[in-house]
Each structure stands twice: as structure tokens, then as C-alpha cells.
mmCIF file of C-alpha atoms and ligand atoms in Angstrom:
data_model
loop_
_atom_site.group_PDB
_atom_site.id
_atom_site.type_symbol
_atom_site.label_atom_id
_atom_site.label_comp_id
_atom_site.label_asym_id
_atom_site.label_seq_id
_atom_site.Cartn_x
_atom_site.Cartn_y
_atom_site.Cartn_z
ATOM 1 C CA MET A 1 71.186 102.473 109.020
ATOM 2 C CA MET A 2 69.484 103.501 112.435
ATOM 3 C CA ILE A 3 71.601 106.647 114.457
ATOM 4 C CA ASN A 4 72.469 103.523 117.240
ATOM 5 C CA GLN A 5 73.638 101.158 115.376
ATOM 6 C CA VAL A 6 75.539 103.788 113.226
ATOM 7 C CA LYS A 7 76.842 105.363 117.200
ATOM 8 C CA ASP A 8 77.638 101.619 118.236
ATOM 9 C CA LYS A 9 80.118 100.150 115.313
ATOM 10 C CA GLU A 10 81.432 103.366 115.978
ATOM 11 C CA ALA A 11 82.808 102.547 119.369
ATOM 12 C CA LEU A 12 82.715 98.759 117.945
ATOM 13 C CA LEU A 13 85.608 99.916 115.969
ATOM 14 C CA LEU A 14 87.116 102.407 118.940
ATOM 15 C CA ASP A 15 87.325 99.509 120.499
ATOM 16 C CA LEU A 16 89.225 97.325 118.738
ATOM 17 C CA ILE A 17 91.806 100.496 117.616
ATOM 18 C CA GLU A 18 91.587 100.561 121.525
ATOM 19 C CA THR A 19 92.300 96.536 122.552
ATOM 20 C CA LYS A 20 93.900 94.836 118.874
ATOM 21 C CA LEU A 21 95.877 97.578 116.969
ATOM 22 C CA LYS A 22 97.790 100.068 119.781
ATOM 23 C CA PRO A 23 99.177 97.547 121.752
ATOM 24 C CA LYS A 24 100.854 96.085 119.043
ATOM 25 C CA VAL A 25 101.810 99.202 116.725
ATOM 26 C CA LYS A 26 105.449 98.998 118.343
ATOM 27 C CA ALA A 27 105.562 95.208 117.051
ATOM 28 C CA ILE A 28 104.758 96.153 113.585
ATOM 29 C CA ASP A 29 106.415 99.614 113.239
ATOM 30 C CA THR A 30 109.720 97.463 114.912
ATOM 31 C CA GLU A 31 109.386 93.599 114.591
ATOM 32 C CA ALA A 32 107.829 93.346 111.355
ATOM 33 C CA PHE A 33 104.133 92.417 113.257
ATOM 34 C CA TYR A 34 101.636 91.003 110.878
ATOM 35 C CA ALA A 35 97.977 92.654 112.412
ATOM 36 C CA ILE A 36 96.042 89.409 110.892
ATOM 37 C CA ASP A 37 94.633 89.455 114.387
ATOM 38 C CA PHE A 38 93.352 92.914 114.246
ATOM 39 C CA LEU A 39 92.432 92.224 110.411
ATOM 40 C CA LYS A 40 89.785 89.592 111.032
ATOM 41 C CA ALA A 41 88.114 91.133 112.928
ATOM 42 C CA LEU A 42 87.409 93.896 111.736
ATOM 43 C CA GLY A 43 85.999 91.302 108.768
ATOM 44 C CA LYS A 44 84.175 89.251 111.080
ATOM 45 C CA ASN A 45 82.798 92.420 113.412
ATOM 46 C CA GLY A 46 81.025 93.246 109.831
ATOM 47 C CA PHE A 47 83.477 96.540 108.539
ATOM 48 C CA PHE A 48 83.724 95.040 105.419
ATOM 49 C CA SER A 49 80.501 93.715 104.524
ATOM 50 C CA SER A 50 78.534 95.005 101.440
ATOM 51 C CA THR A 51 75.415 93.410 102.161
ATOM 52 C CA HIS A 52 72.182 95.786 101.593
ATOM 53 C CA LYS A 53 74.600 98.743 100.804
ATOM 54 C CA LEU A 54 74.707 100.196 97.240
ATOM 55 C CA ASP A 55 78.103 101.196 96.348
ATOM 56 C CA GLU A 56 78.664 104.509 97.410
ATOM 57 C CA ALA A 57 77.418 103.853 100.682
ATOM 58 C CA TYR A 58 80.285 101.303 101.234
ATOM 59 C CA ILE A 59 83.084 103.451 99.479
ATOM 60 C CA VAL A 60 82.107 105.660 102.435
ATOM 61 C CA ASP A 61 82.206 103.496 105.560
ATOM 62 C CA GLU A 62 85.355 101.644 104.820
ATOM 63 C CA MET A 63 87.627 104.919 103.741
ATOM 64 C CA SER A 64 86.123 106.325 107.203
ATOM 65 C CA LEU A 65 87.190 102.621 108.212
ATOM 66 C CA VAL A 66 91.248 103.221 106.890
ATOM 67 C CA GLU A 67 90.933 107.004 108.395
ATOM 68 C CA LYS A 68 90.684 106.329 110.960
ATOM 69 C CA VAL A 69 93.425 102.739 110.979
ATOM 70 C CA ALA A 70 95.582 104.797 109.325
ATOM 71 C CA LYS A 71 95.573 107.341 111.877
ATOM 72 C CA VAL A 72 97.128 104.525 114.600
ATOM 73 C CA CYS A 73 98.573 102.803 112.305
ATOM 74 C CA MET A 74 99.668 103.284 107.371
ATOM 75 C CA THR A 75 101.333 100.298 107.746
ATOM 76 C CA THR A 76 97.962 98.642 108.936
ATOM 77 C CA ALA A 77 95.794 100.338 106.903
ATOM 78 C CA PHE A 78 97.492 100.232 103.751
ATOM 79 C CA CYS A 79 97.504 95.893 104.287
ATOM 80 C CA LEU A 80 93.256 97.072 104.795
ATOM 81 C CA TRP A 81 93.477 98.600 101.893
ATOM 82 C CA CYS A 82 95.257 95.808 99.596
ATOM 83 C CA HIS A 83 92.398 93.589 101.099
ATOM 84 C CA LEU A 84 90.202 96.354 100.267
ATOM 85 C CA ALA A 85 91.502 96.301 96.784
ATOM 86 C CA ALA A 86 91.445 92.660 96.595
ATOM 87 C CA LEU A 87 87.450 93.299 97.620
ATOM 88 C CA THR A 88 86.717 96.010 94.509
ATOM 89 C CA PHE A 89 88.310 92.767 91.897
ATOM 90 C CA LEU A 90 85.495 90.556 92.994
ATOM 91 C CA ARG A 91 82.218 93.230 93.338
ATOM 92 C CA ASN A 92 82.883 93.744 90.095
ATOM 93 C CA SER A 93 83.979 91.216 88.772
ATOM 94 C CA PRO A 94 82.211 89.955 85.666
ATOM 95 C CA ARG A 95 82.480 86.784 86.429
ATOM 96 C CA LEU A 96 80.008 84.928 88.545
ATOM 97 C CA HIS A 97 80.896 81.905 89.947
ATOM 98 C CA ILE A 98 84.271 83.537 91.776
ATOM 99 C CA LYS A 99 82.706 86.353 93.177
ATOM 100 C CA GLU A 100 79.699 84.326 94.817
ATOM 101 C CA LYS A 101 82.361 82.017 95.708
ATOM 102 C CA MET A 102 85.375 84.049 97.339
ATOM 103 C CA LEU A 103 83.172 87.514 98.386
ATOM 104 C CA PRO A 104 81.852 86.155 101.414
ATOM 105 C CA ALA A 105 84.429 85.526 102.654
ATOM 106 C CA LEU A 106 86.810 87.938 102.218
ATOM 107 C CA GLU A 107 83.949 89.954 103.180
ATOM 108 C CA ASN A 108 83.727 88.297 106.597
ATOM 109 C CA GLY A 109 87.888 88.488 107.135
ATOM 110 C CA GLU A 110 87.884 84.817 106.792
ATOM 111 C CA ILE A 111 90.298 84.894 104.648
ATOM 112 C CA LEU A 112 91.912 87.846 103.541
ATOM 113 C CA GLY A 113 93.569 89.646 100.216
ATOM 114 C CA GLY A 114 96.020 91.785 98.295
ATOM 115 C CA THR A 115 97.121 93.199 94.588
ATOM 116 C CA GLY A 116 99.101 92.774 92.723
ATOM 117 C CA LEU A 117 98.488 95.259 90.663
ATOM 118 C CA SER A 118 101.555 98.085 90.766
ATOM 119 C CA ASN A 119 103.376 97.372 87.409
ATOM 120 C CA PRO A 120 100.447 96.915 85.501
ATOM 121 C CA MET A 121 99.205 100.766 86.725
ATOM 122 C CA LYS A 122 102.843 101.642 85.878
ATOM 123 C CA TYR A 123 102.168 99.697 82.440
ATOM 124 C CA TYR A 124 98.711 101.028 81.599
ATOM 125 C CA ALA A 125 100.864 104.736 83.068
ATOM 126 C CA GLY A 126 103.144 103.685 79.621
ATOM 127 C CA LEU A 127 106.076 103.260 82.460
ATOM 128 C CA GLU A 128 106.769 100.190 82.465
ATOM 129 C CA LYS A 129 106.241 96.453 80.853
ATOM 130 C CA LEU A 130 104.248 93.439 82.296
ATOM 131 C CA LEU A 131 105.899 91.254 84.900
ATOM 132 C CA LEU A 132 102.913 88.392 84.013
ATOM 133 C CA LYS A 133 102.148 86.798 81.516
ATOM 134 C CA ALA A 134 99.596 84.066 80.614
ATOM 135 C CA GLU A 135 99.737 81.316 79.409
ATOM 136 C CA GLN A 136 96.703 79.178 77.721
ATOM 137 C CA SER A 137 96.293 75.848 78.181
ATOM 138 C CA GLU A 138 93.591 73.139 78.923
ATOM 139 C CA GLY A 139 90.618 74.696 81.056
ATOM 140 C CA GLY A 140 92.821 77.320 82.250
ATOM 141 C CA VAL A 141 96.187 80.267 82.108
ATOM 142 C CA VAL A 142 99.489 79.534 83.335
ATOM 143 C CA LEU A 143 100.982 81.908 84.851
ATOM 144 C CA SER A 144 104.952 83.081 85.078
ATOM 145 C CA GLY A 145 106.914 85.797 86.271
ATOM 146 C CA THR A 146 107.390 87.694 88.811
ATOM 147 C CA LEU A 147 105.956 90.643 90.632
ATOM 148 C CA PRO A 148 109.181 92.666 93.426
ATOM 149 C CA ALA A 149 105.607 92.976 96.574
ATOM 150 C CA VAL A 150 103.173 92.463 97.234
ATOM 151 C CA SER A 151 101.844 93.243 100.522
ATOM 152 C CA ASN A 152 99.028 90.706 103.246
ATOM 153 C CA LEU A 153 100.204 87.476 102.460
ATOM 154 C CA GLY A 154 100.517 84.727 103.964
ATOM 155 C CA SER A 155 99.774 80.818 103.207
ATOM 156 C CA ASP A 156 95.272 81.239 103.730
ATOM 157 C CA HIS A 157 95.699 85.112 101.479
ATOM 158 C CA TRP A 158 94.514 85.522 97.830
ATOM 159 C CA PHE A 159 95.133 88.313 95.462
ATOM 160 C CA GLY A 160 94.583 90.089 92.257
ATOM 161 C CA VAL A 161 96.950 89.465 89.593
ATOM 162 C CA ILE A 162 97.607 91.273 86.315
ATOM 163 C CA ALA A 163 99.389 88.989 82.699
ATOM 164 C CA GLU A 164 99.855 89.079 79.294
ATOM 165 C CA THR A 165 98.691 86.201 76.884
ATOM 166 C CA ALA A 166 100.922 86.078 73.998
ATOM 167 C CA GLU A 167 97.586 87.396 71.701
ATOM 168 C CA ASN A 168 98.701 90.800 73.599
ATOM 169 C CA LYS A 169 95.292 90.290 76.031
ATOM 170 C CA ARG A 170 95.770 91.170 79.758
ATOM 171 C CA VAL A 171 93.438 88.228 82.076
ATOM 172 C CA MET A 172 93.341 89.052 85.257
ATOM 173 C CA CYS A 173 93.377 86.031 87.952
ATOM 174 C CA PHE A 174 92.471 85.121 91.949
ATOM 175 C CA VAL A 175 95.565 83.503 92.287
ATOM 176 C CA PRO A 176 96.206 81.737 96.273
ATOM 177 C CA CYS A 177 99.094 82.260 98.060
ATOM 178 C CA SER A 178 99.682 78.832 99.220
ATOM 179 C CA ILE A 179 99.857 76.834 94.633
ATOM 180 C CA ALA A 180 102.111 75.161 93.391
ATOM 181 C CA GLY A 181 104.601 76.437 91.954
ATOM 182 C CA LEU A 182 103.939 79.981 93.406
ATOM 183 C CA GLU A 183 106.955 81.244 95.945
ATOM 184 C CA LEU A 184 107.078 83.670 98.177
ATOM 185 C CA LYS A 185 110.207 85.576 99.861
ATOM 186 C CA GLU A 186 108.855 87.888 102.881
ATOM 187 C CA ARG A 187 111.177 91.006 102.288
ATOM 188 C CA THR A 188 111.520 93.393 105.656
ATOM 189 C CA ASP A 189 114.479 95.266 105.090
ATOM 190 C CA TYR A 190 112.422 98.154 103.933
ATOM 191 C CA LEU A 191 112.223 102.003 105.645
ATOM 192 C CA GLY A 192 109.162 101.207 107.077
ATOM 193 C CA VAL A 193 106.380 99.342 106.783
ATOM 194 C CA ASN A 194 107.425 95.819 107.485
ATOM 195 C CA GLY A 195 104.868 94.377 109.035
ATOM 196 C CA SER A 196 102.970 94.754 105.967
ATOM 197 C CA ALA A 197 102.840 91.203 105.074
ATOM 198 C CA THR A 198 105.071 91.975 102.099
ATOM 199 C CA TYR A 199 106.319 88.993 99.664
ATOM 200 C CA VAL A 200 108.838 88.748 96.393
ATOM 201 C CA CYS A 201 106.566 86.534 93.820
ATOM 202 C CA SER A 202 107.527 84.387 92.039
ATOM 203 C CA PHE A 203 105.462 82.513 89.564
ATOM 204 C CA GLN A 204 106.963 79.549 87.598
ATOM 205 C CA ASP A 205 104.317 78.257 85.645
ATOM 206 C CA VAL A 206 101.779 78.189 88.045
ATOM 207 C CA PHE A 207 98.254 77.163 86.534
ATOM 208 C CA ILE A 208 95.324 79.208 86.535
ATOM 209 C CA PRO A 209 91.834 77.101 86.337
ATOM 210 C CA ASP A 210 89.028 79.573 84.553
ATOM 211 C CA GLU A 211 86.930 79.159 87.254
ATOM 212 C CA TRP A 212 89.195 81.437 89.055
ATOM 213 C CA LEU A 213 89.704 84.214 86.268
ATOM 214 C CA ILE A 214 88.732 87.643 87.547
ATOM 215 C CA THR A 215 87.993 89.187 83.841
ATOM 216 C CA GLU A 216 89.819 88.019 80.188
ATOM 217 C CA ASP A 217 89.089 91.484 79.499
ATOM 218 C CA ALA A 218 91.670 93.587 82.584
ATOM 219 C CA ASP A 219 92.315 96.793 80.323
ATOM 220 C CA THR A 220 88.779 97.195 80.299
ATOM 221 C CA PHE A 221 88.460 95.660 83.772
ATOM 222 C CA SER A 222 91.607 98.322 85.712
ATOM 223 C CA GLU A 223 90.000 101.671 83.675
ATOM 224 C CA GLN A 224 86.620 100.656 85.853
ATOM 225 C CA ILE A 225 88.113 99.861 89.202
ATOM 226 C CA ARG A 226 90.484 102.533 89.413
ATOM 227 C CA PRO A 227 88.991 105.731 90.844
ATOM 228 C CA VAL A 228 87.520 102.894 93.827
ATOM 229 C CA PHE A 229 91.506 101.768 93.927
ATOM 230 C CA LEU A 230 92.653 105.054 94.279
ATOM 231 C CA LEU A 231 90.088 106.890 96.502
ATOM 232 C CA TYR A 232 90.471 104.355 99.287
ATOM 233 C CA GLN A 233 94.234 105.512 99.601
ATOM 234 C CA ILE A 234 93.178 108.690 100.000
ATOM 235 C CA PRO A 235 92.005 107.920 103.762
ATOM 236 C CA LEU A 236 95.575 106.951 104.376
ATOM 237 C CA GLY A 237 97.366 110.308 104.287
ATOM 238 C CA ILE A 238 94.896 112.008 105.867
ATOM 239 C CA GLY A 239 94.641 108.992 108.825
ATOM 240 C CA VAL A 240 98.884 110.253 108.817
ATOM 241 C CA THR A 241 98.264 113.631 108.752
ATOM 242 C CA LYS A 242 95.525 114.139 110.921
ATOM 243 C CA ALA A 243 97.716 111.621 113.321
ATOM 244 C CA ALA A 244 101.166 114.233 112.555
ATOM 245 C CA ILE A 245 98.458 117.045 113.641
ATOM 246 C CA ALA A 246 98.127 115.291 116.850
ATOM 247 C CA ASP A 247 101.417 115.068 117.547
ATOM 248 C CA ILE A 248 102.126 119.157 117.037
ATOM 249 C CA GLU A 249 99.913 119.898 119.347
ATOM 250 C CA ARG A 250 100.466 117.698 122.271
ATOM 251 C CA VAL A 251 104.623 119.286 121.717
ATOM 252 C CA LYS A 252 103.087 123.136 121.614
ATOM 253 C CA THR A 253 103.087 124.591 125.389
ATOM 254 C CA LYS A 254 106.758 122.323 125.136
ATOM 255 C CA GLN A 255 110.175 124.524 126.351
ATOM 256 C CA ASN A 256 107.843 127.589 126.625
ATOM 257 C CA SER A 257 105.581 127.347 123.955
ATOM 258 C CA CYS A 258 109.099 128.158 121.611
ATOM 259 C CA ASN A 259 107.674 126.172 118.932
ATOM 260 C CA GLN A 260 105.254 129.048 118.009
ATOM 261 C CA PHE A 261 108.420 130.185 115.654
ATOM 262 C CA LEU A 262 108.538 127.355 113.172
ATOM 263 C CA HIS A 263 106.885 128.118 109.844
ATOM 264 C CA VAL A 264 104.272 125.778 109.561
ATOM 265 C CA GLN A 265 102.199 124.987 112.509
ATOM 266 C CA ALA A 266 98.781 122.624 112.856
ATOM 267 C CA THR A 267 96.845 125.366 112.032
ATOM 268 C CA ASP A 268 98.434 126.038 108.808
ATOM 269 C CA LEU A 269 97.799 121.912 108.124
ATOM 270 C CA LYS A 270 94.256 121.626 109.488
ATOM 271 C CA ASN A 271 92.863 124.263 106.966
ATOM 272 C CA LYS A 272 95.286 122.211 104.382
ATOM 273 C CA LEU A 273 92.767 119.220 105.449
ATOM 274 C CA LYS A 274 90.267 120.183 106.472
ATOM 275 C CA GLN A 275 89.897 122.299 102.331
ATOM 276 C CA ALA A 276 91.079 118.986 100.899
ATOM 277 C CA GLN A 277 88.476 117.060 102.233
ATOM 278 C CA GLN A 278 85.474 119.367 101.255
ATOM 279 C CA ARG A 279 87.427 118.893 98.398
ATOM 280 C CA ILE A 280 87.055 114.986 98.639
ATOM 281 C CA GLU A 281 83.164 115.090 99.334
ATOM 282 C CA ASP A 282 81.768 117.348 97.282
ATOM 283 C CA ARG A 283 83.747 116.470 94.337
ATOM 284 C CA VAL A 284 84.451 112.918 94.130
ATOM 285 C CA ILE A 285 81.894 110.679 97.323
ATOM 286 C CA LYS A 286 78.692 113.760 96.566
ATOM 287 C CA GLY A 287 79.821 113.759 92.372
ATOM 288 C CA GLU A 288 80.504 111.771 89.400
ATOM 289 C CA ARG A 289 84.032 109.983 90.219
ATOM 290 C CA ASN A 290 86.485 112.019 87.702
ATOM 291 C CA TRP A 291 89.623 110.303 86.943
ATOM 292 C CA LYS A 292 91.496 113.161 86.563
ATOM 293 C CA GLU A 293 90.189 114.672 89.972
ATOM 294 C CA ILE A 294 90.762 111.619 91.335
ATOM 295 C CA VAL A 295 93.866 111.306 90.662
ATOM 296 C CA ALA A 296 94.741 115.622 91.422
ATOM 297 C CA LEU A 297 93.366 114.197 94.932
ATOM 298 C CA ARG A 298 95.167 111.753 95.800
ATOM 299 C CA LEU A 299 98.567 113.799 95.071
ATOM 300 C CA GLU A 300 97.723 117.166 97.232
ATOM 301 C CA THR A 301 96.944 114.133 100.151
ATOM 302 C CA ALA A 302 100.651 112.921 99.530
ATOM 303 C CA TYR A 303 101.733 115.873 99.107
ATOM 304 C CA LEU A 304 99.899 117.530 102.754
ATOM 305 C CA THR A 305 101.106 114.094 104.833
ATOM 306 C CA LEU A 306 105.235 114.759 103.866
ATOM 307 C CA ASP A 307 104.044 118.203 104.881
ATOM 308 C CA SER A 308 102.340 117.028 107.559
ATOM 309 C CA VAL A 309 105.189 114.212 109.331
ATOM 310 C CA HIS A 310 108.464 116.585 108.414
ATOM 311 C CA ALA A 311 106.529 119.668 110.369
ATOM 312 C CA SER A 312 106.100 117.441 112.828
ATOM 313 C CA MET A 313 109.461 116.064 112.586
ATOM 314 C CA LEU A 314 110.559 119.862 113.463
ATOM 315 C CA HIS A 315 108.281 120.165 116.844
ATOM 316 C CA ASN A 316 108.859 117.351 118.290
ATOM 317 C CA GLY A 317 112.094 117.808 118.503
ATOM 318 C CA SER A 318 114.926 114.624 120.307
ATOM 319 C CA SER A 319 111.917 112.783 121.243
ATOM 320 C CA GLY A 320 110.701 112.276 117.767
ATOM 321 C CA TYR A 321 114.352 111.528 116.209
ATOM 322 C CA LEU A 322 114.128 108.731 118.229
ATOM 323 C CA LYS A 323 113.507 105.400 115.984
ATOM 324 C CA ASP A 324 110.814 104.167 117.576
ATOM 325 C CA SER A 325 108.437 107.599 118.039
ATOM 326 C CA GLY A 326 105.147 107.683 116.244
ATOM 327 C CA PRO A 327 106.439 111.193 114.620
ATOM 328 C CA SER A 328 109.743 108.870 113.255
ATOM 329 C CA ARG A 329 107.024 106.461 112.004
ATOM 330 C CA GLN A 330 104.748 108.487 110.528
ATOM 331 C CA LEU A 331 107.837 110.165 108.993
ATOM 332 C CA ARG A 332 108.589 106.569 107.734
ATOM 333 C CA GLU A 333 104.580 105.319 106.456
ATOM 334 C CA ALA A 334 104.260 108.773 104.536
ATOM 335 C CA TYR A 335 107.456 108.160 102.328
ATOM 336 C CA PHE A 336 106.174 104.598 101.766
ATOM 337 C CA PHE A 337 102.313 106.543 100.882
ATOM 338 C CA ALA A 338 104.351 108.622 98.090
ATOM 339 C CA ASN A 339 105.586 105.615 96.832
ATOM 340 C CA LEU A 340 103.005 103.259 96.369
ATOM 341 C CA THR A 341 101.352 103.048 92.965
ATOM 342 C CA PRO A 342 100.825 105.599 91.964
ATOM 343 C CA THR A 343 103.703 107.122 93.466
ATOM 344 C CA ILE A 344 104.104 111.368 93.054
ATOM 345 C CA LYS A 345 105.252 110.441 89.596
ATOM 346 C CA HIS A 346 103.473 108.379 88.090
ATOM 347 C CA LEU A 347 100.305 110.787 89.288
ATOM 348 C CA GLU A 348 102.400 113.979 88.635
ATOM 349 C CA LYS A 349 102.888 112.869 85.124
ATOM 350 C CA VAL A 350 98.932 111.200 84.261
ATOM 351 C CA LEU A 351 98.210 115.229 85.564
ATOM 352 C CA GLN A 352 100.311 116.544 83.067
ATOM 353 C CA SER A 353 100.279 114.546 80.177
HETATM 354 C C1 FAD B 1 107.105 97.876 100.863
HETATM 355 C C2 FAD B 1 105.551 98.183 100.283
HETATM 356 C C3 FAD B 1 104.755 97.322 99.916
HETATM 357 C C4 FAD B 1 104.664 97.004 98.193
HETATM 358 N N1 FAD B 1 102.878 96.514 98.408
HETATM 359 C C5 FAD B 1 102.308 96.269 96.814
HETATM 360 C C6 FAD B 1 101.500 95.410 96.918
HETATM 361 O O1 FAD B 1 101.035 94.885 97.478
HETATM 362 N N2 FAD B 1 100.963 95.527 95.593
HETATM 363 C C7 FAD B 1 101.487 95.623 94.986
HETATM 364 O O2 FAD B 1 100.943 95.866 93.474
HETATM 365 N N3 FAD B 1 102.645 96.919 94.250
HETATM 366 C C8 FAD B 1 103.558 96.642 96.415
HETATM 367 N N4 FAD B 1 104.684 97.340 95.723
HETATM 368 C C9 FAD B 1 105.212 98.525 94.303
HETATM 369 C C10 FAD B 1 104.583 99.202 94.875
HETATM 370 O O3 FAD B 1 103.190 99.997 94.771
HETATM 371 C C11 FAD B 1 105.349 100.816 93.753
HETATM 372 O O4 FAD B 1 104.748 100.470 92.997
HETATM 373 C C12 FAD B 1 107.025 100.579 94.336
HETATM 374 O O5 FAD B 1 106.944 101.539 95.356
HETATM 375 C C13 FAD B 1 107.688 101.847 93.716
HETATM 376 O O6 FAD B 1 108.136 102.263 92.337
HETATM 377 P P1 FAD B 1 108.328 103.586 91.537
HETATM 378 O O7 FAD B 1 107.196 103.850 89.900
HETATM 379 O O8 FAD B 1 108.937 103.783 92.521
HETATM 380 O O9 FAD B 1 109.254 102.041 91.294
HETATM 381 P P2 FAD B 1 110.803 100.698 91.195
HETATM 382 O O10 FAD B 1 110.723 100.474 92.751
HETATM 383 O O11 FAD B 1 111.561 102.219 91.624
HETATM 384 O O12 FAD B 1 110.318 100.480 90.112
HETATM 385 C C14 FAD B 1 111.370 100.032 88.762
HETATM 386 C C15 FAD B 1 111.348 99.141 88.700
HETATM 387 O O13 FAD B 1 112.704 98.018 88.897
HETATM 388 C C16 FAD B 1 111.249 97.039 89.542
HETATM 389 N N5 FAD B 1 111.977 96.481 91.270
HETATM 390 C C17 FAD B 1 111.822 97.382 91.922
HETATM 391 N N6 FAD B 1 112.010 96.465 93.232
HETATM 392 C C18 FAD B 1 112.184 95.393 92.549
HETATM 393 C C19 FAD B 1 112.858 94.037 93.420
HETATM 394 N N7 FAD B 1 113.696 94.299 94.704
HETATM 395 N N8 FAD B 1 113.598 93.006 92.568
HETATM 396 C C20 FAD B 1 113.298 93.274 90.938
HETATM 397 N N9 FAD B 1 113.078 94.364 90.136
HETATM 398 C C21 FAD B 1 112.606 95.857 91.013
HETATM 399 C C22 FAD B 1 110.030 97.038 89.548
HETATM 400 O O14 FAD B 1 109.301 96.515 89.190
HETATM 401 C C23 FAD B 1 110.080 98.158 88.099
HETATM 402 O O15 FAD B 1 109.877 97.097 87.058
HETATM 403 C C24 FAD B 1 105.099 97.868 96.896
HETATM 404 C C25 FAD B 1 106.210 97.914 97.501
HETATM 405 C C26 FAD B 1 106.737 98.031 98.816
HETATM 406 C C27 FAD B 1 108.370 99.057 99.230
#
């Protein structure tokens, strides 16, 4: 892309964030408002397009997109991550039919997507049993079971799931929210990220035709896509960290600069952030996508995000302690980032085994 085109794209993104996201952040945080128009506008304006791009190029662009959105609202950046996860499933699917049918609509934002892969990720790491069962049937599979939380869903959305067959095989399917037998129950009682359109998904004999199968070999497929799945999560934490640092700097001179006596300062966080970003650049973006390296960076980002939002709460004092303040929202969002699969405990397990 030419320099001017890159600049135009950046300006367009900032404009969309300014006009379609910023005015909604309070409602997203306090009224469980789901920023669907903003997400669709990103698609409409080409921010999810992989056409004529190598995968390295669109991954870097999309990571930067997640970071910029997370700096303003991690809840919406998380929805964006859900959509990017769904895109990753289809971009890498060996089944051309579903790819050709669904990918263009997902890349132009006509359809939004989500991922029900927390439980399978925990299954593959030896933490849980698989919650969805698949029974072979004429022309497809029949799914049963319940996923306790899937985000970025709506009446015309689709999401990826993995289910186990009686033959001890795992298949991955792409499921429309409107399908018969699937019950969605909205959850808005979380500590934060309630504007993430999160639902309990109960499958009761849901028939999925063969054409919606992403892969018949989910074991190999999930190993193949999990590095990118995780890479897209890292900028969620980077964006929140940058917002927390900005909030710390904003109150630097308050009360005769009394904050200078606090143990954690913006410069400490900035240094750690710079080092983490350098490692991401050197080892993952330019280097090969080594799984344990990505896990280590994801873990480091989760701890840095928690440190940053804690520091911001101390620097911001009682104005930060207001229920709907930026620092309070970021604190709650950061705890979700720490408990988003792979959670900190899950990441520690992977690194230590
Ligand atoms: C707001 C929010 C959005 C999420 N969005 C997604 C998503 O889009 N896709 C996705 O796959 N995962 C999603 N999750 C799950 C998330 O990624 C983590 O897996 C989860 O937050 C924490 O996992 P944990 O390992 O601490 O297990 P825990 O949450 O402690 O779960 C342990 C066990 O309890 C079960 N369980 C947990 N909650 C319930 C419940 N309410 N009812 C019945 N059983 C339950 C789990 O299935 C698991 O077997 C979301 C979670 C939250 C809080």
C-alpha cells in the first residue's frame, strides 16, 4: 500500500473511533450497549479485508486495529477479536465451499462472527472435557450441549464450535445464531465487558449440514490456527496498558505532584511496554510463530495490563474510583483479559509443562 493510502486508512479509522465508538463507550460499559454499528463500519470500510495481502500483512494490520480500539474500549476490541477469530477459522479452512460462501460477507462486515473455542482450548490443554457432542447424521452432524459464554453474537451472526463424535473425533462447524434448536440467553451480569453481546449457547439436537463444516479434523486445525488466535489477543492488553499510562500522565501534576511518590510510575510501565512490543516485533512478527513464545508474550501482556490498571487506580484516586470512570472500566476490562481463555493459569500451565 502507498504511504498516502496508509495515512488515509489511519485517518479513517481514527474518524470511525471518534464518531462511532467514543460517544458510546459509557453506554457500552454501564448499559451493556453492543457497538454493532462500529464493528460493521470497520468491515464496510475494508479493515477486515485480506484480499491481495500476505497473511503476515493482514495479521499485523489487524493486530494494530485491535490495539487502537482497545485503547478506547477493550470491550469492543474484544468483540473485534471474536470476529477476527471467526475470520481465522474460515481463512484457514480446508473446505473451499464454506470459505467461498462465507468469507467475503465476514470480511466486508455484512455478517459478524464469534468463537466458542474456550472450552476446546481448555480441552486440548488438559483442563476440561469437551462440552459439545456431535452425532453423525445423513448429510451432516447433530450438535448437543451447552457453552457457558460466547460473545459477539446476534440474530444474524455466526460462530465456530468444536464438538466430539462417538468415534472420539473432533469436528469444527460454523453455526448461525438463528438455527433451529439453538437457544441463546444473554448474560449482562459480569463485572465488566457487558457490552460484548455474550450469550449462554444451548444446543438441543442442532442439525449442521456438511457444507457448514470448517474441518473434519479439529485436532490438527486448532493446533494450526491457535498461534494467530492468541496473537490477536495480545493487542487487547497493549491497548488497555496504553490507556492506563495516558490516565496516569493526565493526573501527574495533581495535588502538587504527590503521585511522584507512588512506587509504579508511567515511565516504568512505558519501559516494560516498549520491551514487550520489541519482543513481539522481533520474535513473532518478524520471526517464526513459535507457540511457546506467543504464549509467553500473551502472559507477559496480561501481567503488564494488570500492573498498569492497578497503578492507574492509585494515581487517579477517588475520581478513578467512580463506577463509570475510565480507570475503573479499564480495571474491570483487564481482569477479563486475565480470565479470557487462555487464562493466566492456563498460560502458566502451558509454559511450565
Ligand atoms: C464476558 C465473558 C465473555 C466470554 N466470551 C467467550 C467467547 O466468546 N467464547 C468462548 O469460547 N468463551 C468465552 N468466555 C469464556 C472465557 O474465555 C474463559 O474461558 C472463562 O472466562 C474463564 O475460564 P476459566 O478457565 O476460569 O473457567 P471457569 O469459568 O471457572 O469455568 C470452569 C468450568 O465451569 C463451567 N462454567 C463456567 N461458567 C459457567 C456457567 N455460567 N454455567 C455453567 N457452567 C459454567 C465451564 O464451562 C468450565 O467447565 C467468556 C467469558 C466471559 C466472562
